[in-house]
Short mmCIF file of C-alpha atoms and ligand atoms in Angstrom, two decimals:
data_model
loop_
_atom_site.label_atom_id
_atom_site.label_comp_id
_atom_site.label_asym_id
_atom_site.label_seq_id
_atom_site.Cartn_x
_atom_site.Cartn_y
_atom_site.Cartn_z
CA MET A 8 163.15 165.80 -67.34
CA LEU A 9 161.51 169.14 -66.56
CA ALA A 10 157.91 168.61 -65.66
CA ARG A 11 158.95 164.83 -63.36
CA ASN A 12 161.98 166.87 -61.47
CA ASN A 13 158.41 169.36 -60.18
CA GLU A 14 159.35 168.59 -56.94
CA VAL A 15 162.91 169.37 -57.53
CA ILE A 16 162.22 172.74 -59.67
CA ASN A 17 160.22 173.59 -56.03
CA TYR A 18 162.61 172.84 -53.73
CA ARG A 19 160.74 170.46 -52.40
CA GLN A 20 163.23 167.93 -53.38
CA ILE A 21 166.91 167.32 -53.90
CA TYR A 22 168.81 165.20 -55.64
CA VAL A 23 171.70 163.60 -53.82
CA ASN A 24 174.39 161.31 -56.32
CA GLY A 25 171.91 160.53 -58.97
CA GLU A 26 168.37 159.96 -55.82
CA VAL A 27 165.76 162.73 -55.67
CA LEU A 28 166.20 163.51 -51.96
CA PRO A 29 162.96 164.96 -49.08
CA LEU A 30 164.37 168.59 -48.86
CA ILE A 31 163.52 169.28 -45.68
CA PRO A 32 163.86 172.73 -43.93
CA SER A 33 165.69 172.54 -41.18
CA GLU A 34 167.38 174.14 -37.96
CA ARG A 35 171.14 173.06 -39.49
CA SER A 36 172.39 172.14 -43.16
CA TYR A 37 173.10 168.08 -43.61
CA ILE A 38 173.29 165.50 -46.46
CA THR A 39 171.73 161.68 -44.90
CA ASP A 40 171.24 158.90 -47.22
CA ASP A 41 167.17 159.09 -47.18
CA ALA A 42 167.19 163.42 -47.23
CA VAL A 43 169.00 166.53 -47.31
CA TYR A 44 167.96 169.47 -44.28
CA LEU A 45 168.14 172.85 -45.04
CA LYS A 46 168.93 175.79 -42.73
CA ARG A 47 169.33 178.30 -45.87
CA ARG A 48 169.10 178.32 -49.88
CA LYS A 49 172.55 178.88 -50.34
CA ASP A 50 173.69 176.58 -47.92
CA ILE A 51 173.71 173.48 -50.26
CA PRO A 52 176.94 174.21 -52.53
CA SER A 53 179.25 174.00 -48.96
CA MET A 54 177.39 171.16 -47.83
CA TYR A 55 177.69 169.19 -50.46
CA ILE A 56 181.72 170.05 -51.01
CA SER A 57 181.52 169.13 -47.97
CA ALA A 58 179.61 166.10 -48.69
CA PHE A 59 181.69 165.21 -51.06
CA ALA A 60 184.25 166.94 -52.87
CA GLY A 61 187.01 164.68 -50.14
CA GLU A 62 185.59 161.51 -52.12
CA THR A 63 185.05 162.59 -55.80
CA GLU A 64 189.03 163.98 -55.87
CA ASN A 65 190.09 161.08 -54.49
CA LEU A 66 187.48 159.56 -57.28
CA VAL A 67 189.31 162.58 -60.25
CA ARG A 68 193.39 160.50 -58.52
CA SER A 69 192.59 157.65 -59.74
CA VAL A 70 190.90 158.24 -62.36
CA ALA A 71 193.86 160.56 -63.82
CA GLU A 72 196.52 157.35 -63.29
CA VAL A 73 194.55 155.11 -65.62
CA THR A 74 193.65 157.64 -68.58
CA ARG A 75 197.81 159.11 -67.57
CA THR A 76 196.44 162.51 -67.28
CA LEU A 77 197.80 165.22 -64.72
CA PRO A 78 195.70 167.28 -62.76
CA ALA A 79 196.97 170.47 -60.56
CA LYS A 80 194.66 171.60 -58.63
CA ILE A 81 191.45 170.36 -58.31
CA SER A 82 188.34 172.28 -56.89
CA PHE A 83 184.97 172.69 -56.46
CA LYS A 84 182.58 175.59 -56.86
CA SER A 85 179.43 176.74 -58.66
CA PHE A 86 178.88 177.80 -61.84
CA LYS A 87 175.71 178.37 -64.27
CA SER A 88 176.18 177.42 -67.55
CA LYS A 89 178.94 174.59 -67.24
CA TRP A 90 179.78 170.97 -65.43
CA GLY A 91 183.89 171.94 -64.73
CA CYS A 92 186.50 173.37 -66.92
CA CYS A 93 190.17 173.38 -66.78
CA ASP A 94 192.52 176.11 -67.39
CA PRO A 95 195.98 175.90 -69.50
CA SER A 96 198.17 175.69 -66.08
CA ARG A 97 195.88 171.75 -65.52
CA ASN A 98 193.57 173.24 -62.37
CA ILE A 99 190.27 171.54 -62.77
CA THR A 100 187.10 173.11 -61.60
CA PHE A 101 184.05 170.95 -61.03
CA ASN A 102 180.73 172.09 -60.59
CA PHE A 103 179.80 171.25 -56.99
CA MET A 104 176.32 169.77 -58.85
CA MET A 105 177.68 167.51 -60.44
CA PHE A 106 177.02 165.74 -57.21
CA MET A 107 173.71 165.74 -58.17
CA LEU A 108 174.01 163.20 -60.11
CA PRO A 109 174.26 159.70 -61.37
CA PRO A 110 177.84 158.20 -60.58
CA HIS A 111 178.14 157.37 -64.60
CA LEU A 112 177.48 160.94 -65.03
CA GLN A 113 179.88 162.63 -62.62
CA ARG A 114 182.61 159.66 -64.07
CA TYR A 115 181.92 161.44 -67.72
CA ILE A 116 182.32 164.82 -66.17
CA ILE A 117 186.07 163.25 -64.60
CA ILE A 118 186.78 162.65 -67.27
CA HIS A 119 185.84 165.12 -69.56
CA GLU A 120 188.04 167.57 -67.90
CA LEU A 121 190.92 164.84 -67.41
CA CYS A 122 191.06 164.66 -71.40
CA HIS A 123 191.11 168.93 -71.14
CA THR A 124 194.44 168.71 -69.11
CA ILE A 125 195.89 167.36 -72.71
CA CYS A 126 194.21 169.37 -75.31
CA PHE A 127 191.96 172.15 -74.10
CA ASN A 128 190.19 173.04 -76.83
CA HIS A 129 186.57 170.78 -77.86
CA SER A 130 188.47 169.52 -81.12
CA ALA A 131 188.16 166.64 -83.16
CA ALA A 132 191.95 165.27 -80.71
CA PHE A 133 189.09 166.15 -78.43
CA TRP A 134 186.56 163.77 -79.18
CA LYS A 135 188.62 161.16 -80.13
CA LEU A 136 191.03 160.92 -76.84
CA LEU A 137 187.31 161.13 -74.68
CA GLU A 138 185.64 158.26 -77.11
CA GLU A 139 188.96 155.88 -76.07
CA PHE A 140 187.97 156.59 -71.93
CA GLU A 141 184.52 156.45 -71.50
CA PRO A 142 183.21 154.78 -75.37
CA ASP A 143 179.67 155.93 -74.07
CA TYR A 144 180.37 159.24 -74.44
CA LYS A 145 177.88 160.42 -76.96
CA ARG A 146 174.61 159.00 -74.74
CA GLU A 147 176.03 159.91 -71.54
CA LYS A 148 176.35 164.19 -73.49
CA ARG A 149 173.33 163.70 -73.67
CA GLU A 150 172.15 162.18 -70.80
CA LEU A 151 173.84 165.15 -68.37
CA GLU A 152 171.92 167.47 -70.58
CA GLU A 153 168.61 166.49 -69.60
CA TYR A 154 170.08 168.03 -65.71
CA SER A 155 171.62 171.09 -67.05
CA PHE A 156 168.31 172.72 -65.57
CA LEU A 157 169.48 172.27 -62.04
CA MET A 158 172.12 175.50 -62.93
CA THR A 159 168.81 177.44 -62.40
CA LEU A 160 167.78 176.04 -59.66
CA TYR A 161 171.28 176.59 -57.07
ZN1 ZN B 26 185.53 170.33 -72.18
#
């Protein structure tokens, strides 16, 4: 995984929804369908959040209906060691780097955090609940680990 991500690690390419796009120095930071234009590296979190937070929050709300979970506030920020977290008041905070991942892994992260609104720890009961909504979760969890290097970059 790391070897084939050389250009991502060198900031010449960047992931958007699972696709690797060229990362192009620019006067302004913005995302198009085929490239990401970047003024300053520190623009990356806010650029991704303004591009994708709205539609992702809608997706979280619709998955929450299906799974009969009840998240409170949903927000996005940069984490260095996790894809998301859920506090005891059911506020969910996602790592904005989830927007870099393929849609099925974004969905895994969403369902994982929604299950935490019911079960706060990673107990056997938690994984059982998760499996109900996401039978393939073990494979997705493994696949997600291959992307954890992103958290060292942004
Ligand atoms: Zn968890």
